[in-house]
Short mmCIF file of C-alpha atoms in Angstrom, two decimals:
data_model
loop_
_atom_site.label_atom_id
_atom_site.label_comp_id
_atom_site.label_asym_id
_atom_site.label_seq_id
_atom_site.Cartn_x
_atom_site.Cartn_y
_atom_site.Cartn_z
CA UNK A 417 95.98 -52.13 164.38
CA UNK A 418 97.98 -53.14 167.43
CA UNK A 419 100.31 -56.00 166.80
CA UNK A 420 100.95 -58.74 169.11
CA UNK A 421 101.33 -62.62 169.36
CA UNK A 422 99.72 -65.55 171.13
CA UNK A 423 101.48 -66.69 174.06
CA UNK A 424 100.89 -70.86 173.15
CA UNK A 425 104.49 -70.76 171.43
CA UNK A 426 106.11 -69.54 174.72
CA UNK A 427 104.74 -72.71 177.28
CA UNK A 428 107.48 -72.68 179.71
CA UNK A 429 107.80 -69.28 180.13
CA UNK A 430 105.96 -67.16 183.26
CA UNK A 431 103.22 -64.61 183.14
CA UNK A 432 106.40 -61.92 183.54
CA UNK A 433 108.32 -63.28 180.98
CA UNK A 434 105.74 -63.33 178.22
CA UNK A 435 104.81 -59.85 179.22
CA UNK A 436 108.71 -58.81 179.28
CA UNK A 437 109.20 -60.32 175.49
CA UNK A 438 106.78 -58.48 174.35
CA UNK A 439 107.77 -55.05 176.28
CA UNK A 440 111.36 -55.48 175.38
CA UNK A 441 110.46 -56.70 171.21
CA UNK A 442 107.95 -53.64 170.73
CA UNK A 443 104.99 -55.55 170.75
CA UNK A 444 101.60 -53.50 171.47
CA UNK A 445 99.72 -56.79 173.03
CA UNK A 446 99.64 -60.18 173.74
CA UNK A 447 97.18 -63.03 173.45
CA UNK A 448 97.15 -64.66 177.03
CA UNK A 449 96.61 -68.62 176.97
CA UNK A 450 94.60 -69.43 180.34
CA UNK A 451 94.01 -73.01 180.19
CA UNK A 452 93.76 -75.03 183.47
CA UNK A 453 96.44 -76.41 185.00
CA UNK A 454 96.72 -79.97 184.31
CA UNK A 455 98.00 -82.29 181.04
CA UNK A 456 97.32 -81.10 177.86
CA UNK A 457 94.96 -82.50 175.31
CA UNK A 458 96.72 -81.59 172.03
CA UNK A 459 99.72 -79.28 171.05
CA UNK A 460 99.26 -75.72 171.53
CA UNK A 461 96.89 -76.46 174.43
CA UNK A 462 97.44 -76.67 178.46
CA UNK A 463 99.14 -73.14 178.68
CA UNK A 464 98.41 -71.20 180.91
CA UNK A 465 100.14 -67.75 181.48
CA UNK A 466 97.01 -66.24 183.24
CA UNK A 467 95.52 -68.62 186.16
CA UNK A 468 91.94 -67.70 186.23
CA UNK A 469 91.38 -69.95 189.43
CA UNK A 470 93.82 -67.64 191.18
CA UNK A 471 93.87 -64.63 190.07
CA UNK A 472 95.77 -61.43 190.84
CA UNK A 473 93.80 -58.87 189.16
CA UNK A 474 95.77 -55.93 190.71
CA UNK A 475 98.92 -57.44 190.17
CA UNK A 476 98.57 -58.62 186.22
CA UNK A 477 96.88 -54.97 185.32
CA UNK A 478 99.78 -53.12 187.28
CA UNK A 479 102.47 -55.07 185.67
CA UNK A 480 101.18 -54.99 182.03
CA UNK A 481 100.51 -51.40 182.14
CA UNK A 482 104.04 -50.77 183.70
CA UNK A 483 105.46 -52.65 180.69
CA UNK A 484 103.26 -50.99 177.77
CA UNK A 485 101.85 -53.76 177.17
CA UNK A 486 97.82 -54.42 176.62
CA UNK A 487 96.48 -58.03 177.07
CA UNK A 488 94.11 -58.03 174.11
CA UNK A 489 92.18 -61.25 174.74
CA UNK A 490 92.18 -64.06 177.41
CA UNK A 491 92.92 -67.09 174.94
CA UNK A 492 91.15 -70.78 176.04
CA UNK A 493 90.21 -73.23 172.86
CA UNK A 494 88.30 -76.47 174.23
CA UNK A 495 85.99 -78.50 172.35
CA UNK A 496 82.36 -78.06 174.42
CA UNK A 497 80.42 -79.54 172.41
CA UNK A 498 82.19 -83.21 172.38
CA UNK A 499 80.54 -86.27 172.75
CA UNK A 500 81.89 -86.55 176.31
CA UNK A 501 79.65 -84.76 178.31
CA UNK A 502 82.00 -84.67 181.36
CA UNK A 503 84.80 -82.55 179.15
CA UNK A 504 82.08 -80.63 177.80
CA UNK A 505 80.84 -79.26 181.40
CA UNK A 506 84.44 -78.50 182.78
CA UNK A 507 85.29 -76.63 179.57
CA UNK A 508 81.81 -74.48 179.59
CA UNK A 509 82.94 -73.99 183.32
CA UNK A 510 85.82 -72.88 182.43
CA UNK A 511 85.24 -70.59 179.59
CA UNK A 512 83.01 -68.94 181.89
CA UNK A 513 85.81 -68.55 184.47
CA UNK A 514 87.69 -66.94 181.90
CA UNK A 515 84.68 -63.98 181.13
CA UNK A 516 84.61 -63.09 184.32
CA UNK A 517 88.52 -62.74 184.26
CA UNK A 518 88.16 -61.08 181.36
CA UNK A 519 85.55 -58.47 182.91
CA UNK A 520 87.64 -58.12 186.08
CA UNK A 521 90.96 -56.97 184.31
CA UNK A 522 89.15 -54.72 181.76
CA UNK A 523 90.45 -57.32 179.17
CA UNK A 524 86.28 -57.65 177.90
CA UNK A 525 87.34 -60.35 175.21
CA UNK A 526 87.42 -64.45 175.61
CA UNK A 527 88.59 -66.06 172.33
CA UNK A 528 87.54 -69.41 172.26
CA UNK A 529 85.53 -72.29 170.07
CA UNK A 530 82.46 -73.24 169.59
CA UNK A 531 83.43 -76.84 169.49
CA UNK A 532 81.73 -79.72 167.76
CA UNK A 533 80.82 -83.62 168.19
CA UNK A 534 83.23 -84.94 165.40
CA UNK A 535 80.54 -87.62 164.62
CA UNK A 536 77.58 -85.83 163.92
CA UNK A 537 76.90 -83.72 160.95
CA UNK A 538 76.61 -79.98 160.96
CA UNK A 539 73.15 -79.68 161.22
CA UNK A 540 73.02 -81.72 164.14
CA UNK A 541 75.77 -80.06 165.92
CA UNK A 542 73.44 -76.98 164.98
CA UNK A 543 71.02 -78.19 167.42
CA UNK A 544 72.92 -78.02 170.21
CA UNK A 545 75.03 -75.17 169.76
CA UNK A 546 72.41 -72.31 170.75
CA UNK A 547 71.75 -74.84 174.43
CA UNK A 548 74.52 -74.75 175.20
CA UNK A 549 76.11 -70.56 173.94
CA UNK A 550 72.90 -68.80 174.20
CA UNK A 551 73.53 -69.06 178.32
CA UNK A 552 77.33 -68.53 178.07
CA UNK A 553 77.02 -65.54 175.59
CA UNK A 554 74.11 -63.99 177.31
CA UNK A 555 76.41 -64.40 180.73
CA UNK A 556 79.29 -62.72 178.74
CA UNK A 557 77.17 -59.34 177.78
CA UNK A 558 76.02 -58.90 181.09
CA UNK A 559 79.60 -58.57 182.14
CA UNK A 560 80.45 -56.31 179.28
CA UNK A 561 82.71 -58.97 177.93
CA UNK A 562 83.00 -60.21 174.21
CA UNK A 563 83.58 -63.33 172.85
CA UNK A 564 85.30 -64.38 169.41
CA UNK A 565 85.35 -67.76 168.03
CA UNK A 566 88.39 -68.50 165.78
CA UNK A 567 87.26 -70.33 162.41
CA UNK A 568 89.66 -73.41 163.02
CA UNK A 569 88.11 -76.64 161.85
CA UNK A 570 90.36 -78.62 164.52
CA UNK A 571 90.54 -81.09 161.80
CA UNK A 572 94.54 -81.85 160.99
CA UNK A 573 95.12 -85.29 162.36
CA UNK A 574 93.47 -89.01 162.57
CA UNK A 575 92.26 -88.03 166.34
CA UNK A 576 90.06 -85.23 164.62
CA UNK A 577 88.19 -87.14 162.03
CA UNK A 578 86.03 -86.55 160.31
CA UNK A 579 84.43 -83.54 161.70
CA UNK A 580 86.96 -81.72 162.88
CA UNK A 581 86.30 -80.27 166.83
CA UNK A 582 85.14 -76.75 166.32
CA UNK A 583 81.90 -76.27 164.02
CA UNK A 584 82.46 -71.99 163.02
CA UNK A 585 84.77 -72.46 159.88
CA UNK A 586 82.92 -70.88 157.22
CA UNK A 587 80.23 -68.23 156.08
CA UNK A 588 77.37 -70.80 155.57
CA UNK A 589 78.21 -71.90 159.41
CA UNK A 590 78.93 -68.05 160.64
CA UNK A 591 75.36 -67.17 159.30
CA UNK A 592 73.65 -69.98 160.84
CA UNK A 593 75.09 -69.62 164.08
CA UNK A 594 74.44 -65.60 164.71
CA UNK A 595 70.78 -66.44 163.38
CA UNK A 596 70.61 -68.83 166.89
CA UNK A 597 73.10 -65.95 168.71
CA UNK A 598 72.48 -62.79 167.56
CA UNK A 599 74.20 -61.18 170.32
CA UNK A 600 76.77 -58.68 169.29
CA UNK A 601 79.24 -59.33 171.85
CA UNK A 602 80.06 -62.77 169.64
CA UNK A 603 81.65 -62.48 167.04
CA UNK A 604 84.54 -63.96 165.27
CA UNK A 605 88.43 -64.55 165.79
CA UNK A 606 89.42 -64.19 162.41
CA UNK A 607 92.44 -66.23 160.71
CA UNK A 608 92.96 -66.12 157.19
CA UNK A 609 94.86 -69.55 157.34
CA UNK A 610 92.06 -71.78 157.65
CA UNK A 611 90.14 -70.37 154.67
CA UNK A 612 93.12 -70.85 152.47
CA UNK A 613 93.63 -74.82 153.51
CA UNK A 614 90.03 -75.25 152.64
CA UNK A 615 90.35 -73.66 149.39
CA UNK A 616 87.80 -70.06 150.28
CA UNK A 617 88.09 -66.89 149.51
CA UNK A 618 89.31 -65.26 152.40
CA UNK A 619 88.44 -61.50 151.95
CA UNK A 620 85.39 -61.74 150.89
CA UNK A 621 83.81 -62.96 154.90
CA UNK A 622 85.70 -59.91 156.41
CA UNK A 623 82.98 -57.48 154.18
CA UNK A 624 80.12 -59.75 155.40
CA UNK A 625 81.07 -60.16 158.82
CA UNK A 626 82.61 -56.75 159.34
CA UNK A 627 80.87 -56.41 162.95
CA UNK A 628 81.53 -59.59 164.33
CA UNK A 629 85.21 -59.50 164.37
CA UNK A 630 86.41 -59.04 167.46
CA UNK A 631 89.93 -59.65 166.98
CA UNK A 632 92.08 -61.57 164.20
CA UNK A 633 94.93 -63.65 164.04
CA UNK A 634 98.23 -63.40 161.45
CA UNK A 635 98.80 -66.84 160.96
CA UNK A 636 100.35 -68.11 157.39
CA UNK A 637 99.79 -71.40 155.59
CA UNK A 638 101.17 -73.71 152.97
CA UNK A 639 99.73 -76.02 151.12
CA UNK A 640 102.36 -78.43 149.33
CA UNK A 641 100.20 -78.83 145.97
CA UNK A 642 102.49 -82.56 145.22
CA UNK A 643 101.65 -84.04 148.29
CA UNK A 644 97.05 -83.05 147.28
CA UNK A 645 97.92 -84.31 144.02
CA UNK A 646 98.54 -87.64 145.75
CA UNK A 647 96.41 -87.82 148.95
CA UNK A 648 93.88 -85.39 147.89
CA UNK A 649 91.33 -82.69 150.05
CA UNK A 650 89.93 -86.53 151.42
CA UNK A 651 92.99 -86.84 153.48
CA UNK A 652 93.92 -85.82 157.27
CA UNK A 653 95.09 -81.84 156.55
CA UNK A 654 98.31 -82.15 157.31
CA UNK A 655 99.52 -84.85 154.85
CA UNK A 656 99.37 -81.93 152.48
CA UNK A 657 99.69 -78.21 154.94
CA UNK A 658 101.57 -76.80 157.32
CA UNK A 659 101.33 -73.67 158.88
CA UNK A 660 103.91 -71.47 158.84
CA UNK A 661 105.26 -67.75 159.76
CA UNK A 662 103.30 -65.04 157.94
CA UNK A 663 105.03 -64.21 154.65
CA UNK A 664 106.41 -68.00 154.52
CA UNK A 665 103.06 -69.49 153.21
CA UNK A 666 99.96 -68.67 150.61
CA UNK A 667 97.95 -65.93 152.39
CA UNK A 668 98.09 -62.41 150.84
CA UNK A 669 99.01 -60.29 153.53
CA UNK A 670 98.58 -57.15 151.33
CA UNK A 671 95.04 -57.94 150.28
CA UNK A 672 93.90 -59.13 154.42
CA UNK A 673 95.50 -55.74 155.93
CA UNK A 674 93.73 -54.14 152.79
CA UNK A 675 90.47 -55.93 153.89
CA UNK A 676 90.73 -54.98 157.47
CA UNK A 677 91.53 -51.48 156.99
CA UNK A 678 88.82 -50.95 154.34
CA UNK A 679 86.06 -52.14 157.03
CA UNK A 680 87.93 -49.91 159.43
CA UNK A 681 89.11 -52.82 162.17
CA UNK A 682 92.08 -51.28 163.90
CA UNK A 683 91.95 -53.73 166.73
CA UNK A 684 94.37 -56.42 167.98
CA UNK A 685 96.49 -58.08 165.50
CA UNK A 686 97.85 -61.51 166.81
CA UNK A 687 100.04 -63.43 165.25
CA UNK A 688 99.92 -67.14 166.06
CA UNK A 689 103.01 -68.96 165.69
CA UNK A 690 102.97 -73.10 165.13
CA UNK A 691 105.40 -73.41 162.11
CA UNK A 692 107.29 -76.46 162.83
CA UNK A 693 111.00 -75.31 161.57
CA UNK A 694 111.18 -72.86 164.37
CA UNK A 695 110.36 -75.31 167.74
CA UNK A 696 113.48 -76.90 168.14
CA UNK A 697 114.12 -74.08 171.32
CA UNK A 698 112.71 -71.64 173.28
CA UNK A 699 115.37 -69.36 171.62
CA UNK A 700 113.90 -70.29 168.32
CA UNK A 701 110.14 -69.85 169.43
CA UNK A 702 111.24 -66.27 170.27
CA UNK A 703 112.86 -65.62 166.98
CA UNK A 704 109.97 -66.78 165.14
CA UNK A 705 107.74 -64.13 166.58
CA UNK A 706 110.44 -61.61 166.04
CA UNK A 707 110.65 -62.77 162.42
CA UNK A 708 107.40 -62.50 162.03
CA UNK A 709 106.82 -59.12 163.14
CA UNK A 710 109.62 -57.68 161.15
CA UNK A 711 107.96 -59.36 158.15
CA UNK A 712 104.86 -57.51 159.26
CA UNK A 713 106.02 -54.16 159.80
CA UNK A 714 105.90 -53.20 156.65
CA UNK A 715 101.97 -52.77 157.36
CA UNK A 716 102.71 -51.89 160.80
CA UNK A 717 104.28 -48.31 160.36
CA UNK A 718 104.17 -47.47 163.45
#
C-alpha cells in the first residue's frame, strides 16, 4: 500500500507546500481537497489545494512527479442530495468538475459522498439516489475515472440530525446502492472509524466489498464508554467520540492491514487527521501526520 494523508488538516497551506510536506516526510501520496473557493460549510470543508476551475494540468503533474509524490484521489465531500435543491445542483456541478480533473491529470479517482436529505428515511433517500448518480457515475466511466464514496454518516452534531448527510454507511446501504449503480468504477472510500462509532464489525465489509474499494482511509476513533453510559447511542456522536490519530483510539490496525492485504488491496492508504489535541497550530497539524505515520510504519516496511 502507498501511504499518504488528506490535505483538509493543512488549510492554509499552498498546493506546493502540501506537496513539499509530503516529499520532504516520505510520504508516497496525498489526498488533494478541491473544494470551491468560497466559505466553508462545516470543519474540514472549503479547502482547496487543487482549483479545478483553473487548472494547471501541466504544471500540478510536473511538480508532483518532480517531488515523488502521486496525488491518489481528488478529495470533494458535499451533501447532493440535501433538501436544498440549489446546493444540491452546484455540488453535482462540481463533483463533475472534479472527474474531469481527475481524468485530465491521470489522477482517475474522485472521493466524494453520496449525500442524503437528513429528514427523510433511507428508503426514501433510496429513491433519489440512482437520479441523481446513475448520470454522474456513468459520466465518470466514460472518462476512465473512478469514484469512491467514504462511509461517513455526517451525523456528529445538532446541525446533522437525525439523518446524518451522507446515506453509504453500512453493508445493508452499500448493497442497495450498487444494485441501483452497478458500475464498477464506484466503489467505496473505506474508513474503519465510522464502523467502530456505530458499533459494526469492520472487517467483515472489506471481504464483501473487496472490488469496490477504491481507496481507504487510516483514521482512528474513540469512544469514551462513561460519557454512552450517560447520553447513550440516542445522542449527537460526539457527546460520546472523538476521532483521533491512528493507534490513539479503538480500531485494530493489525486486523484492517490484515484485511486489506488478504483481499490483495495495495492501493492508496490515507490517513485523515481531525483529532482535536493536535489543532492548536499548523506546526502541530504537521506533527500529527508525522505521528501518525511513524505509528503506521510498522505495517509500512517500506
Amino acid at each position: 500500500m502507498k501511504l499518504g494523508f488528506n490535505s483538509a488538516i493543512l488549510d492554509g497551506c499552498t498546493f506546493e507546500e502540501v506537496i513539499d510536506f509530503a516529499a520532504d516526510n516520505g510520504f508516497s501520496c496525498v489526498e488533494l481537497c478541491a473544494w470551491p473557493r468560497g466559505k466553508a460549510l462545516r470543519k474540514y470543508a472549503g479547502v482547496t489545494h487543487i482549483d479545478v476551475d483553473l487548472l494547471d494540468v501541466d504544471y500540478i503533474k510536473n511538480y508532483t512527479e518532480a517531488k515523488g509524490v502521486r496525488i491518489s484521489a481528488i478529495a470533494y465531500y458535499p451533501n447532493p442530495l440535501s433538501d436544498d435543491e440549489e446546493r444540491n445542483s452546484h455540488a453535482i456541478v462540481h463533483i463533475k468538475k472534479c472527474v474531469e480533473a481527475a481524468h485530465k491529470l491521470d489522477i482517475n479517482l474522485v472521493n466524494t459522498f453520496i449525500g442524503r436529505n437528513q429528514y427523510q428515511t433511507i428508503e426514501e433517500n433510496l429513491l433519489v439516489v440512482k437520479e441523481v448518480w446513475k448520470p454522474i457515475v456513468e459520466f465518470a466511466e466514460e472518462l476512465g475515472v473512478k469514484i469512491a464514496i467514504e462511509n461517513c454518516p455526517m451525523l456528529f452534531t445538532g446541525d446533522e440530525w437525525p439523518g446524518g448527510q451522507n446515506l453509504m454507511t453500512t453493508p445493508a446501504v452499500f448493497r442497495k446502492v450498487f444494485e441501483l449503480i452497478p458500475n464498477q468504477n464506484f466503489g467505496l472510500n473505506f474508513d474503519p472509524s465510522h464502523f467502530v462509532w456505530q458499533q459494526m464489525d469492520y472487517i467483515k465489509p472489506i471481504y464483501e466489498f473487496r472490488n469496490r474499494i477504491h481507496h481507504v482511509h487510516f483514521k482512528d476513533i474513540k469512544i469514551y464508554k462513561n460519557r454512552l453510559d450517560e447520553v447513550g447511542v440516542m445522542a449527537t456522536p460526539l457527546e460520546y467520540i472523538s476521532p483521533k490519530l491512528p493507534g490513539l483510539g479503538d480500531v485494530d490496525w493489525g486486523k484492517y492491514i490484515s484485511a486489506l492485504t488478504d483481499i490483495g488491496y495495495f492501493g492508496y492508504a490515507v490517513i485523515e487527521v481531525e483529532d482535536k489535541a493536535f489543532e492548536s497550530s499548523l506546526k502541530a497539524r504537521k506533527d500529527s501526520i508525522n505521528l501518525s505515520k511513524n505509528y503506521l510504519k510498522q505495517y509500512f516496511p517500506y
